[in-house]
Coordinates of C-alpha atoms in Angstrom, one line a residue:
Chain C
M1448 CA 0.2 0.0 0.1
K1449 CA 1.3 3.3 -1.0
V1450 CA 1.1 5.8 1.3
P1451 CA 2.6 9.7 1.7
A1452 CA 6.2 10.0 2.3
K1453 CA 5.5 12.4 5.4
T1454 CA 3.6 9.4 7.1
P1455 CA 5.8 6.1 6.8
L1456 CA 3.3 4.1 8.1
R1457 CA 4.0 1.2 5.7
T1458 CA 5.9 -1.2 7.7
E1459 CA 3.7 -0.5 10.9
L1460 CA 0.9 -1.6 9.2
T1461 CA 1.5 -5.3 9.1
E1462 CA 1.7 -4.7 13.3
L1463 CA -1.3 -3.3 13.5
P1464 CA -3.9 -5.0 15.8
L1465 CA -6.8 -6.0 13.2
D1466 CA -9.5 -5.7 16.2
Q1467 CA -8.1 -2.2 16.5
V1468 CA -8.3 -1.1 12.8
R1469 CA -11.8 -2.8 12.5
T1470 CA -13.0 -0.5 15.7
L1471 CA -11.5 2.7 14.1
L1472 CA -13.4 2.1 10.9
A1473 CA -16.8 1.5 12.8
V1474 CA -16.0 4.5 14.7
V1475 CA -15.7 6.5 11.5
D1476 CA -18.6 4.7 9.6
E1477 CA -20.9 5.2 12.7
G1478 CA -19.8 8.5 13.6
T1479 CA -19.6 8.2 17.4
F1480 CA -18.0 5.8 19.8
D1481 CA -21.5 4.9 21.3
A1482 CA -22.8 3.8 17.7
A1483 CA -19.6 2.0 17.0
A1484 CA -20.2 0.4 20.2
A1485 CA -23.6 -0.9 19.4
A1486 CA -22.6 -2.3 15.8
L1487 CA -19.7 -4.1 17.2
H1488 CA -21.6 -5.4 20.1
V1489 CA -19.1 -4.1 23.0
T1490 CA -19.1 -1.6 25.6
P1491 CA -18.2 2.0 24.7
S1492 CA -15.5 1.7 26.7
A1493 CA -14.0 -1.0 24.9
V1494 CA -14.3 1.2 21.5
S1495 CA -12.4 4.0 23.2
Q1496 CA -9.7 1.8 24.5
R1497 CA -8.8 0.1 21.2
V1498 CA -9.0 3.6 19.6
K1499 CA -6.6 5.1 22.3
A1500 CA -4.4 1.8 21.9
L1501 CA -3.9 2.3 18.2
E1502 CA -3.2 6.2 18.5
Q1503 CA -0.3 4.9 20.9
R1504 CA 0.9 2.1 18.7
T1505 CA 0.9 4.4 15.9
G1506 CA 2.1 7.6 17.4
R1507 CA -0.5 9.6 15.9
V1508 CA -3.6 11.3 16.6
L1509 CA -6.3 9.0 14.4
L1510 CA -9.5 10.8 15.2
V1511 CA -10.9 14.5 15.4
R1512 CA -13.6 13.9 18.4
T1513 CA -16.1 16.0 16.9
K1514 CA -19.6 15.0 16.3
P1515 CA -19.6 13.1 14.0
V1516 CA -15.9 12.2 14.5
R1517 CA -13.7 12.8 11.3
P1518 CA -10.4 10.8 10.8
T1519 CA -7.3 12.7 10.7
E1520 CA -5.0 12.6 7.9
S1521 CA -3.5 9.6 9.5
G1522 CA -6.5 8.1 10.6
T1523 CA -7.5 8.3 6.8
V1524 CA -4.4 6.0 5.8
I1525 CA -5.6 3.4 8.6
V1526 CA -9.4 3.9 7.4
R1527 CA -8.4 3.2 3.9
F1528 CA -6.4 0.1 4.9
A1529 CA -9.5 -1.4 7.0
R1530 CA -11.6 -0.9 3.8
Q1531 CA -9.0 -2.7 1.6
L1532 CA -8.9 -5.5 4.1
A1533 CA -12.5 -5.9 4.2
R1534 CA -12.4 -6.2 0.6
L1535 CA -9.9 -8.7 0.4
E1536 CA -11.7 -10.7 2.9
R1537 CA -14.9 -10.6 1.1
D1538 CA -13.1 -11.5 -2.1
A1539 CA -11.4 -14.6 -0.5
R1540 CA -14.4 -15.7 0.8
T1541 CA -16.2 -15.4 -2.3
E1542 CA -13.4 -17.5 -4.2
L1543 CA -13.6 -20.2 -1.4
G1544 CA -17.6 -20.3 -1.8
M1545 CA -17.8 -19.5 1.8
N1546 CA -20.6 -16.8 1.0
D1547 CA -24.1 -17.1 1.6
A1548 CA -26.3 -17.4 -1.3
G1549 CA -27.4 -13.6 -0.9
D1550 CA -23.8 -12.3 -0.4
T1551 CA -22.8 -10.2 -3.0
T1552 CA -19.6 -8.5 -4.0
R1553 CA -20.1 -4.6 -4.0
V1554 CA -18.0 -2.2 -6.0
S1555 CA -18.2 1.5 -5.4
I1556 CA -17.3 3.8 -8.2
A1557 CA -17.2 7.5 -8.8
V1558 CA -17.8 8.7 -12.0
N1559 CA -18.0 12.0 -13.4
A1560 CA -21.4 13.3 -14.8
D1561 CA -20.5 13.2 -18.6
S1562 CA -19.0 9.8 -18.7
L1563 CA -22.0 8.4 -16.6
A1564 CA -24.3 10.1 -19.0
T1565 CA -22.4 8.5 -22.4
W1566 CA -20.3 5.4 -22.3
F1567 CA -20.2 4.5 -18.5
L1568 CA -23.2 2.1 -18.3
T1569 CA -22.2 0.3 -21.2
A1570 CA -19.2 -0.7 -19.7
L1571 CA -21.0 -2.0 -16.7
T1572 CA -23.3 -4.2 -18.7
R1573 CA -20.2 -6.0 -20.1
V1574 CA -18.7 -7.1 -16.8
P1575 CA -19.4 -10.9 -16.9
D1576 CA -22.6 -11.8 -15.3
E1577 CA -20.8 -14.6 -13.1
S1578 CA -18.9 -12.3 -11.4
R1579 CA -22.0 -11.5 -9.4
L1580 CA -21.1 -7.8 -8.6
C1581 CA -23.5 -5.2 -7.4
F1582 CA -22.6 -1.7 -8.5
E1583 CA -22.5 1.3 -6.5
L1584 CA -22.1 4.6 -8.5
R1585 CA -21.5 7.9 -7.0
R1586 CA -21.8 11.0 -9.3
E1587 CA -19.0 13.4 -8.2
D1588 CA -16.7 16.0 -9.9
E1589 CA -13.2 15.7 -9.6
S1590 CA -12.6 17.7 -6.3
R1591 CA -14.7 15.0 -4.1
T1592 CA -13.4 12.1 -6.2
A1593 CA -10.0 12.4 -4.7
T1594 CA -11.4 12.5 -1.1
L1595 CA -13.6 9.3 -1.6
L1596 CA -10.8 7.6 -3.0
R1597 CA -8.3 8.7 -0.3
E1598 CA -11.0 7.6 2.6
G1599 CA -11.3 4.5 0.7
L1600 CA -15.2 5.2 0.1
V1601 CA -14.8 4.3 -3.6
M1602 CA -12.6 1.6 -5.1
A1603 CA -12.2 3.3 -8.6
A1604 CA -13.2 6.6 -9.9
V1605 CA -13.6 8.3 -13.6
T1606 CA -12.0 11.6 -13.5
S1607 CA -10.6 14.1 -15.4
S1608 CA -7.8 14.4 -12.8
P1609 CA -4.5 12.5 -13.5
D1610 CA -2.9 13.2 -9.9
P1611 CA -2.9 9.8 -8.4
V1612 CA -4.2 9.6 -5.2
A1613 CA -2.4 7.7 -2.2
G1614 CA -2.6 4.0 -2.7
C1615 CA -4.2 4.3 -6.1
S1616 CA -2.7 3.4 -9.7
V1617 CA -3.8 5.7 -12.6
R1618 CA -4.3 5.0 -16.3
S1619 CA -5.6 7.0 -19.3
L1620 CA -8.8 6.1 -20.6
G1621 CA -8.7 8.6 -23.5
R1622 CA -10.1 12.0 -24.2
M1623 CA -13.8 13.2 -24.4
R1624 CA -14.4 15.9 -27.0
Y1625 CA -16.8 18.7 -26.3
L1626 CA -18.3 20.9 -29.0
A1627 CA -19.7 24.4 -28.7
A1628 CA -23.1 24.3 -29.5
A1629 CA -26.4 26.1 -29.3
S1630 CA -29.9 26.0 -30.6
P1631 CA -30.3 27.7 -34.2
E1632 CA -32.8 30.3 -32.7
F1633 CA -30.4 31.0 -29.8
A1634 CA -27.3 31.7 -32.4
E1635 CA -29.7 33.9 -34.6
R1636 CA -30.9 35.7 -31.8
H1637 CA -27.5 36.1 -29.8
L1638 CA -24.4 35.4 -31.7
G1639 CA -24.1 38.0 -34.5
G1640 CA -20.7 39.5 -35.0
P1641 CA -17.3 38.2 -34.1
L1642 CA -18.0 34.8 -32.1
G1643 CA -15.8 35.7 -28.9
D1644 CA -17.4 39.0 -28.2
A1645 CA -20.9 37.7 -28.9
L1646 CA -20.0 34.8 -26.3
A1647 CA -18.9 37.0 -23.6
R1648 CA -22.2 38.8 -23.8
A1649 CA -24.6 35.8 -24.4
P1650 CA -26.4 33.7 -21.9
V1651 CA -24.3 30.7 -20.9
M1652 CA -25.0 27.0 -19.4
T1653 CA -22.4 25.9 -17.2
F1654 CA -22.8 22.8 -14.9
D1655 CA -22.1 24.4 -11.6
R1656 CA -19.9 26.9 -10.1
S1657 CA -16.7 24.9 -10.7
D1658 CA -17.2 24.2 -14.3
D1659 CA -14.9 26.3 -16.5
L1660 CA -15.2 24.6 -19.8
Q1661 CA -17.1 27.4 -21.2
D1662 CA -15.0 30.3 -19.8
A1663 CA -12.2 28.6 -21.0
F1664 CA -13.4 28.2 -24.5
V1665 CA -14.3 31.9 -24.7
R1666 CA -11.2 33.0 -23.1
A1667 CA -9.2 30.8 -25.9
L1668 CA -11.7 32.5 -28.5
R1669 CA -10.5 35.9 -27.2
R1670 CA -7.0 35.1 -26.7
G1671 CA -7.0 35.4 -23.0
R1672 CA -9.6 38.4 -22.4
T1673 CA -12.4 37.7 -20.0
G1674 CA -14.4 34.6 -20.4
A1675 CA -18.1 33.8 -20.9
S1676 CA -20.9 36.1 -19.8
P1677 CA -22.1 36.6 -16.0
L1678 CA -25.3 35.5 -17.5
R1679 CA -25.2 32.0 -16.5
H1680 CA -27.5 29.5 -15.8
H1681 CA -26.4 26.5 -13.6
I1682 CA -27.8 23.0 -14.4
P1683 CA -26.2 20.3 -12.7
T1684 CA -27.1 17.1 -14.5
S1685 CA -25.5 15.9 -18.1
E1686 CA -29.1 15.6 -19.5
G1687 CA -30.4 18.4 -18.2
F1688 CA -27.7 20.8 -19.7
L1689 CA -28.1 19.3 -23.0
A1690 CA -31.9 19.6 -22.9
A1691 CA -31.2 23.3 -21.8
V1692 CA -29.1 24.1 -24.6
T1693 CA -31.3 22.7 -27.1
A1694 CA -34.3 24.6 -25.9
G1695 CA -32.3 27.9 -26.2
L1696 CA -31.6 28.7 -22.5
G1697 CA -28.2 29.4 -23.3
W1698 CA -25.0 27.9 -25.2
G1699 CA -22.8 25.3 -23.8
M1700 CA -19.9 22.9 -24.3
I1701 CA -21.5 19.5 -24.9
P1702 CA -20.0 15.9 -25.4
E1703 CA -19.5 15.2 -29.4
V1704 CA -21.6 12.1 -28.8
Q1705 CA -24.7 13.7 -27.3
A1706 CA -24.2 16.6 -29.7
E1707 CA -23.7 14.6 -33.0
P1708 CA -27.8 13.3 -33.6
L1709 CA -28.9 16.8 -32.6
L1710 CA -26.4 18.7 -34.9
K1711 CA -27.6 16.3 -37.8
T1712 CA -31.1 16.9 -37.4
G1713 CA -30.5 20.7 -37.1
R1714 CA -31.6 21.0 -33.2
L1715 CA -28.3 22.3 -32.3
V1716 CA -25.7 24.1 -34.7
Q1717 CA -21.9 24.2 -33.8
L1718 CA -20.0 27.3 -32.7
A1719 CA -16.5 27.1 -33.9
P1720 CA -16.3 24.0 -35.9
R1721 CA -12.7 24.0 -35.9
R1722 CA -12.0 24.2 -32.3
P1723 CA -13.2 21.4 -30.5
V1724 CA -12.2 21.1 -26.8
D1725 CA -10.5 17.6 -25.4
V1726 CA -10.5 16.6 -21.9
P1727 CA -8.6 13.7 -20.9
V1728 CA -10.4 11.0 -18.8
Y1729 CA -8.6 8.7 -16.4
W1730 CA -9.3 5.8 -14.4
Q1731 CA -8.1 5.6 -10.8
Q1732 CA -8.5 2.6 -8.9
W1733 CA -7.0 1.0 -5.5
K1734 CA -3.9 -0.9 -5.9
L1735 CA -5.5 -3.7 -4.8
D1736 CA -5.5 -7.4 -6.3
S1737 CA -9.1 -8.0 -6.5
P1738 CA -10.9 -10.1 -9.1
A1739 CA -14.1 -7.8 -8.9
L1740 CA -12.0 -4.7 -9.4
A1741 CA -10.1 -6.4 -12.1
A1742 CA -13.3 -7.6 -14.0
V1743 CA -14.8 -3.9 -13.9
T1744 CA -11.3 -2.5 -14.9
E1745 CA -11.2 -4.5 -18.0
A1746 CA -14.7 -3.7 -19.1
V1747 CA -14.2 -0.1 -18.4
T1748 CA -10.9 0.3 -20.2
A1749 CA -12.2 -1.7 -23.4
T1750 CA -15.5 0.2 -23.4
A1751 CA -13.7 3.5 -23.1
A1752 CA -11.3 2.6 -25.9
Q1753 CA -14.3 2.5 -28.5
A1754 CA -16.3 5.5 -26.6
L1755 CA -13.5 8.0 -26.3
R1756 CA -11.0 9.5 -28.7
A1757 CA -7.3 7.9 -28.0
Chain T
M933 CA -40.7 36.5 8.3
K934 CA -41.5 33.1 10.2
V935 CA -39.3 31.7 12.6
P936 CA -39.3 28.5 14.8
A937 CA -41.4 29.2 18.1
K938 CA -38.5 28.6 20.0
T939 CA -36.4 31.4 19.0
P940 CA -38.7 34.5 19.2
L941 CA -36.3 36.5 16.9
R942 CA -39.1 38.1 14.8
T943 CA -39.4 41.2 16.8
E944 CA -35.6 41.7 17.0
L945 CA -34.9 41.6 13.6
T946 CA -36.0 44.7 12.8
E947 CA -33.4 46.1 15.3
L948 CA -30.5 44.1 13.8
P949 CA -27.7 46.4 12.6
L950 CA -27.4 45.7 8.9
D951 CA -23.7 46.0 8.7
Q952 CA -23.8 43.3 11.4
V953 CA -25.9 41.2 9.6
R954 CA -24.3 41.2 6.3
T955 CA -20.6 40.7 8.1
L956 CA -22.3 37.5 9.7
L957 CA -23.4 36.3 6.0
A958 CA -20.1 37.0 4.9
V959 CA -18.2 35.0 7.4
V960 CA -20.4 32.1 6.6
D961 CA -20.0 32.5 3.0
E962 CA -16.0 32.9 3.1
G963 CA -15.5 30.3 5.9
T964 CA -13.3 32.2 8.0
F965 CA -13.1 35.7 9.7
D966 CA -9.8 36.6 7.7
A967 CA -11.8 35.8 4.6
A968 CA -14.7 37.7 5.2
A969 CA -12.5 40.7 6.4
A970 CA -10.9 40.6 2.8
A971 CA -14.0 40.2 1.2
L972 CA -15.6 43.3 2.9
H973 CA -12.3 45.4 2.9
V974 CA -12.2 45.8 6.6
T975 CA -9.7 44.6 9.4
P976 CA -10.3 40.9 10.9
S977 CA -10.9 42.6 14.1
A978 CA -13.6 44.8 12.8
V979 CA -15.2 41.4 11.4
S980 CA -14.8 39.7 15.1
Q981 CA -16.3 43.2 16.9
R982 CA -19.4 43.0 14.7
V983 CA -20.1 39.5 15.1
K984 CA -19.5 39.5 18.8
A985 CA -22.0 42.7 19.1
L986 CA -24.6 40.9 17.2
E987 CA -24.4 37.8 19.4
Q988 CA -24.6 40.3 22.4
R989 CA -27.6 42.0 21.0
T990 CA -29.2 38.6 20.1
G991 CA -28.5 37.0 23.3
R992 CA -27.4 34.0 21.3
V993 CA -24.2 32.5 20.1
L994 CA -24.4 32.7 16.3
L995 CA -21.4 30.9 14.9
V996 CA -19.7 27.7 15.7
R997 CA -16.0 28.7 15.6
T998 CA -14.7 25.8 13.5
K999 CA -12.6 25.8 10.4
P1000 CA -14.6 26.8 8.1
V1001 CA -17.2 28.5 10.7
R1002 CA -20.4 27.0 11.0
P1003 CA -23.9 29.1 11.8
T1004 CA -25.5 27.8 14.9
E1005 CA -29.6 27.4 14.5
S1006 CA -29.8 31.2 15.5
G1007 CA -27.3 32.1 13.4
T1008 CA -29.1 30.2 10.2
V1009 CA -32.1 32.4 10.9
I1010 CA -29.9 35.5 10.6
V1011 CA -28.0 34.3 7.4
R1012 CA -31.2 33.5 5.7
F1013 CA -32.4 37.0 6.8
A1014 CA -29.2 38.5 5.4
R1015 CA -29.8 36.5 2.2
Q1016 CA -33.3 37.4 1.8
L1017 CA -32.4 41.0 2.5
A1018 CA -30.1 41.1 -0.2
R1019 CA -32.5 39.5 -2.4
L1020 CA -34.8 42.3 -1.9
E1021 CA -32.4 44.8 -2.4
R1022 CA -31.4 43.4 -5.9
D1023 CA -35.1 43.1 -6.9
A1024 CA -35.7 46.6 -5.9
R1025 CA -32.5 47.7 -8.1
T1026 CA -33.6 46.1 -10.9
E1027 CA -37.4 47.5 -10.7
L1028 CA -35.4 51.1 -10.3
G1029 CA -33.6 50.2 -13.3
M1030 CA -30.3 51.1 -11.3
N1031 CA -28.6 47.7 -12.3
D1032 CA -25.7 47.6 -14.6
A1033 CA -26.1 45.8 -18.1
G1034 CA -24.4 42.9 -16.9
D1035 CA -26.3 42.7 -13.7
T1036 CA -28.8 39.5 -13.7
T1037 CA -31.2 38.4 -11.0
R1038 CA -30.1 34.8 -9.9
V1039 CA -32.7 32.4 -8.8
S1040 CA -31.4 29.4 -7.0
I1041 CA -33.7 26.2 -7.2
A1042 CA -33.2 22.7 -5.6
V1043 CA -35.0 20.0 -7.6
N1044 CA -35.3 16.3 -6.8
A1045 CA -33.8 14.2 -9.7
D1046 CA -36.6 12.6 -11.5
S1047 CA -38.3 16.3 -11.8
L1048 CA -35.3 17.7 -13.3
A1049 CA -35.1 14.9 -15.8
T1050 CA -38.6 15.0 -16.8
W1051 CA -40.6 18.5 -16.5
F1052 CA -38.6 20.9 -14.7
L1053 CA -36.9 22.3 -17.4
T1054 CA -39.9 23.1 -19.4
A1055 CA -41.1 25.3 -16.6
L1056 CA -37.8 27.5 -16.6
T1057 CA -38.1 28.0 -20.4
R1058 CA -41.7 29.3 -19.7
V1059 CA -40.4 32.1 -17.5
P1060 CA -40.6 35.2 -19.6
D1061 CA -37.6 36.3 -21.3
E1062 CA -38.0 40.1 -20.3
S1063 CA -37.6 38.8 -16.6
R1064 CA -33.5 38.5 -17.3
L1065 CA -33.3 35.9 -14.8
C1066 CA -30.2 33.5 -14.4
F1067 CA -31.1 29.9 -13.0
E1068 CA -28.7 28.0 -10.6
L1069 CA -30.3 24.5 -10.3
R1070 CA -28.8 22.0 -7.4
R1071 CA -30.1 18.9 -7.7
E1072 CA -30.5 17.4 -4.2
D1073 CA -32.5 14.6 -2.2
E1074 CA -35.0 15.6 0.8
S1075 CA -33.1 15.5 3.3
R1076 CA -30.3 18.3 1.9
T1077 CA -33.3 20.4 0.6
A1078 CA -34.5 21.4 4.0
T1079 CA -31.0 22.3 4.9
L1080 CA -30.7 24.4 1.9
L1081 CA -33.9 26.3 2.2
R1082 CA -33.2 27.1 5.8
E1083 CA -29.7 28.3 5.2
G1084 CA -31.0 30.3 2.4
L1085 CA -28.9 28.8 -0.3
V1086 CA -31.7 28.3 -2.3
M1087 CA -34.8 30.2 -2.3
A1088 CA -37.4 27.4 -3.5
A1089 CA -37.2 23.8 -3.8
V1090 CA -39.3 21.1 -5.7
T1091 CA -39.5 18.2 -3.3
S1092 CA -41.4 15.3 -2.1
S1093 CA -41.2 16.4 1.4
P1094 CA -44.4 18.2 2.6
D1095 CA -43.0 19.4 5.8
P1096 CA -42.5 23.3 5.6
V1097 CA -39.1 24.7 6.3
A1098 CA -38.8 27.8 8.5
G1099 CA -39.5 30.9 6.6
C1100 CA -40.9 28.9 3.6
S1101 CA -44.7 28.2 2.3
V1102 CA -45.3 25.1 0.5
R1103 CA -47.9 24.1 -2.3
S1104 CA -48.9 20.9 -4.0
L1105 CA -47.6 20.6 -7.4
G1106 CA -49.4 16.8 -8.1
R1107 CA -48.1 13.4 -8.0
M1108 CA -45.6 11.7 -10.1
R1109 CA -46.6 8.1 -11.1
Y1110 CA -43.7 5.7 -11.0
L1111 CA -44.3 2.1 -12.6
A1112 CA -42.5 -1.3 -11.6
A1113 CA -40.6 -2.2 -15.0
A1114 CA -37.8 -4.4 -16.2
S1115 CA -36.3 -5.2 -19.8
P1116 CA -38.1 -8.3 -21.3
E1117 CA -35.0 -10.3 -21.2
F1118 CA -34.5 -9.7 -17.4
A1119 CA -38.1 -10.3 -16.7
E1120 CA -38.0 -13.8 -18.7
R1121 CA -34.8 -14.8 -16.6
H1122 CA -35.4 -13.6 -13.3
L1123 CA -39.1 -13.1 -12.5
G1124 CA -41.0 -16.5 -12.8
G1125 CA -43.5 -17.5 -10.2
P1126 CA -45.1 -15.3 -7.8
L1127 CA -44.0 -11.8 -8.6
G1128 CA -43.4 -10.7 -5.0
D1129 CA -41.3 -13.5 -4.0
A1130 CA -39.1 -13.2 -7.3
L1131 CA -38.7 -9.4 -6.7
A1132 CA -37.2 -10.3 -3.1
R1133 CA -34.6 -12.3 -5.0
A1134 CA -33.9 -10.7 -8.4
P1135 CA -31.1 -7.6 -8.9
V1136 CA -33.0 -4.4 -8.4
M1137 CA -31.8 -0.6 -9.2
T1138 CA -31.7 2.1 -6.6
F1139 CA -30.8 5.4 -6.9
D1140 CA -28.9 5.8 -3.9
R1141 CA -28.8 4.3 -0.6
S1142 CA -31.6 6.4 0.7
D1143 CA -34.0 5.0 -2.3
D1144 CA -36.7 3.4 -0.6
L1145 CA -39.0 3.0 -3.4
Q1146 CA -38.3 -0.5 -4.9
D1147 CA -38.4 -1.9 -1.1
A1148 CA -41.8 -0.5 -0.4
F1149 CA -43.0 -1.7 -3.6
V1150 CA -42.1 -5.2 -2.6
R1151 CA -43.0 -5.1 0.9
A1152 CA -46.6 -3.9 -0.3
L1153 CA -46.9 -6.8 -2.9
R1154 CA -45.7 -9.3 -0.1
R1155 CA -47.9 -7.7 2.8
G1156 CA -45.1 -6.6 4.8
R1157 CA -42.8 -9.0 4.3
T1158 CA -39.0 -8.1 3.8
G1159 CA -38.4 -5.7 0.6
A1160 CA -35.9 -6.2 -2.4
S1161 CA -33.0 -8.3 -2.7
P1162 CA -29.7 -7.4 -1.3
L1163 CA -28.8 -7.6 -4.8
R1164 CA -28.7 -4.1 -5.5
H1165 CA -27.1 -1.6 -8.0
H1166 CA -27.0 2.0 -7.0
I1167 CA -27.3 4.4 -10.1
P1168 CA -27.6 8.4 -9.0
T1169 CA -29.2 9.9 -12.2
S1170 CA -32.4 9.6 -13.5
E1171 CA -31.3 9.3 -16.7
G1172 CA -28.8 6.4 -15.8
F1173 CA -31.2 4.5 -13.4
L1174 CA -33.5 4.3 -16.6
A1175 CA -30.7 3.2 -19.0
A1176 CA -29.5 0.5 -16.5
V1177 CA -33.2 -1.1 -16.2
T1178 CA -33.7 -0.8 -20.1
A1179 CA -29.9 -2.7 -20.2
G1180 CA -31.1 -5.4 -17.9
L1181 CA -28.9 -4.7 -14.7
G1182 CA -32.0 -5.0 -12.6
W1183 CA -35.6 -3.9 -12.1
G1184 CA -36.6 -0.6 -10.9
M1185 CA -39.7 1.8 -10.1
I1186 CA -39.6 4.6 -13.0
P1187 CA -41.3 7.4 -13.6
E1188 CA -44.6 6.7 -15.9
V1189 CA -43.6 9.6 -18.5
Q1190 CA -40.0 7.9 -18.8
A1191 CA -41.3 4.5 -18.8
E1192 CA -43.9 5.2 -21.5
P1193 CA -42.4 5.1 -24.9
L1194 CA -40.1 2.2 -23.8
L1195 CA -43.2 0.0 -22.7
K1196 CA -44.9 1.1 -26.0
T1197 CA -41.9 -0.2 -28.2
G1198 CA -41.4 -3.1 -26.0
R1199 CA -37.9 -2.3 -24.5
L1200 CA -39.5 -2.5 -20.9
V1201 CA -42.3 -4.4 -19.4
Q1202 CA -44.3 -3.2 -16.7
L1203 CA -44.4 -5.8 -13.5
A1204 CA -47.9 -5.4 -11.6
P1205 CA -49.5 -2.9 -14.1
R1206 CA -52.3 -2.6 -11.5
R1207 CA -50.0 -1.4 -9.0
P1208 CA -48.7 2.2 -9.8
V1209 CA -46.8 4.2 -6.9
D1210 CA -47.8 7.8 -6.6
V1211 CA -45.4 10.1 -4.9
P1212 CA -46.7 13.5 -4.1
V1213 CA -44.5 16.8 -5.2
Y1214 CA -44.2 20.0 -3.3
W1215 CA -43.2 23.6 -4.2
Q1216 CA -41.3 24.9 -1.1
Q1217 CA -40.5 28.8 -1.4
W1218 CA -39.2 31.5 0.8
K1219 CA -42.1 33.7 1.9
L1220 CA -40.8 36.8 0.1
D1221 CA -42.4 39.1 -2.1
S1222 CA -40.1 39.0 -5.1
P1223 CA -41.2 39.5 -8.6
A1224 CA -38.3 36.9 -9.7
L1225 CA -39.5 34.2 -7.6
A1226 CA -43.2 34.9 -8.6
A1227 CA -42.5 34.5 -12.0
V1228 CA -40.7 31.2 -11.4
T1229 CA -43.7 29.8 -9.3
E1230 CA -46.2 30.6 -11.8
A1231 CA -44.2 28.8 -14.6
V1232 CA -43.5 25.8 -12.3
T1233 CA -47.0 25.5 -11.2
A1234 CA -48.4 25.7 -14.7
T1235 CA -46.2 23.4 -16.3
A1236 CA -46.5 20.9 -13.0
A1237 CA -50.4 20.8 -13.7
Q1238 CA -49.8 19.9 -17.0
A1239 CA -46.8 17.2 -16.6
L1240 CA -48.0 15.7 -13.2
R1241 CA -51.0 13.6 -11.9
A1242 CA -53.6 15.7 -9.9

């Protein structure tokens, strides 16, 4: 397990008493010492003692005692370790046929909205049935994805961030192409004259406050001068964003695969056809030898190779 | 402004110095006293003094001094008051023609995922153009919606919760009908025998961990015995959920308006056609005499009357 250089826990991890590690995880998941005690069927004082013992052994504060408790940076490393441990145990039980009929292997994945709306579900349908996996998708943006991976709440993520999270490996899946588009009526009404200047004034769609794609496009057109208009609507779903652009609420950057059928039928027009914007897409996953994760990774990389640009 | 009975701030609000109220809002929005000071172009000690003065005047602690700071329950009342104040001021400036050309009126609304995916955007396109509004949508579930309204971060919400949030009025928009559906191949493979028992075993789609719609449907079919199978996939977008059911990953409860075209073409089959599930939909909004909010409310109620069941 890779951990940040400044917290050399690697060698110590093998010496961590697993009951203490599992107790720490329960406290973080349940939020309080009392709730963790109830979940583990032990007394609150036993929970408290185990966490203290683990803190003494690691020489670090592992929990911030707020309500609910929060793991510290060192605590987060151990919580991720605990989740990976649980995963390995479940995989081993599956391979040994020790699971009950109702037992399933849950694979939690964070996916950015445009990938989920376009190619990602196809990948899930290609995971072989006999893996008997249950998928738990979380639709999250880049900032949150790193936290989810770091805390071990997802095992893998489709993200535009190439920065590997501690304990994860990262590989490129390809590039998603975006086209600037608007409805014909919108273009007629708002986009006369030089395009860059018109776009600096015309109503614009953005996904949310952190979506910079439209601004970056306008800045590039205008050689660095100010971005898109302050007249902006935030529509935080991929499909809603597309529907709002098609309805003429604003112009916006649309994934090529969503835009193409609408461009063909004339319901959208492309602005600046020679200026597509390509956004790289990455697969980040726990460094973990899990058959479940391997099956998903294979389906995801194969589907992305067909759906995304190289 | 309506406030909870146990915090009788009503009469005091008119006596609150507005510079102190605005300072409190800046601290909450910026997260720290230092950042608020920078935003307001005053010293951090001035910020601290104003907040303290406001706490003395109200006789209440208004901020939890964490990083970032959090408003207490009393602080939340004043923060909402500050946001409503800003809204009224903006509306008045708009009516007086005092705004710059670039000024716009922003209307922030929380919308549940299925409403956003089906009828809600139509409502936005019906708001008269001359209102010059910018929409900021947040796609949120019921639990989070109440918090956003209470803290004044959204002015209105489409929600299935009829419980009015403090300071808000609530009206019924109608009922959204859900149908239990699956792909024909899925039904063939998993749904032989009594439907309730089959559904208790078959893979099921859920929106997220708090989505109880499928479980409630199975429990009703089985007269209260256990709900849907633990073999469950979480797909947290309305369109992704529909695509996953159509692809045969699981069965699920689908909004009638999304299901109908697929039922007609045979890509979905309806399970238990005589047992639709109707979920009431409400519009919660600030009690505020704002022309912007009134224009949106009118478009939303008119569109919902056509799109939802009475």
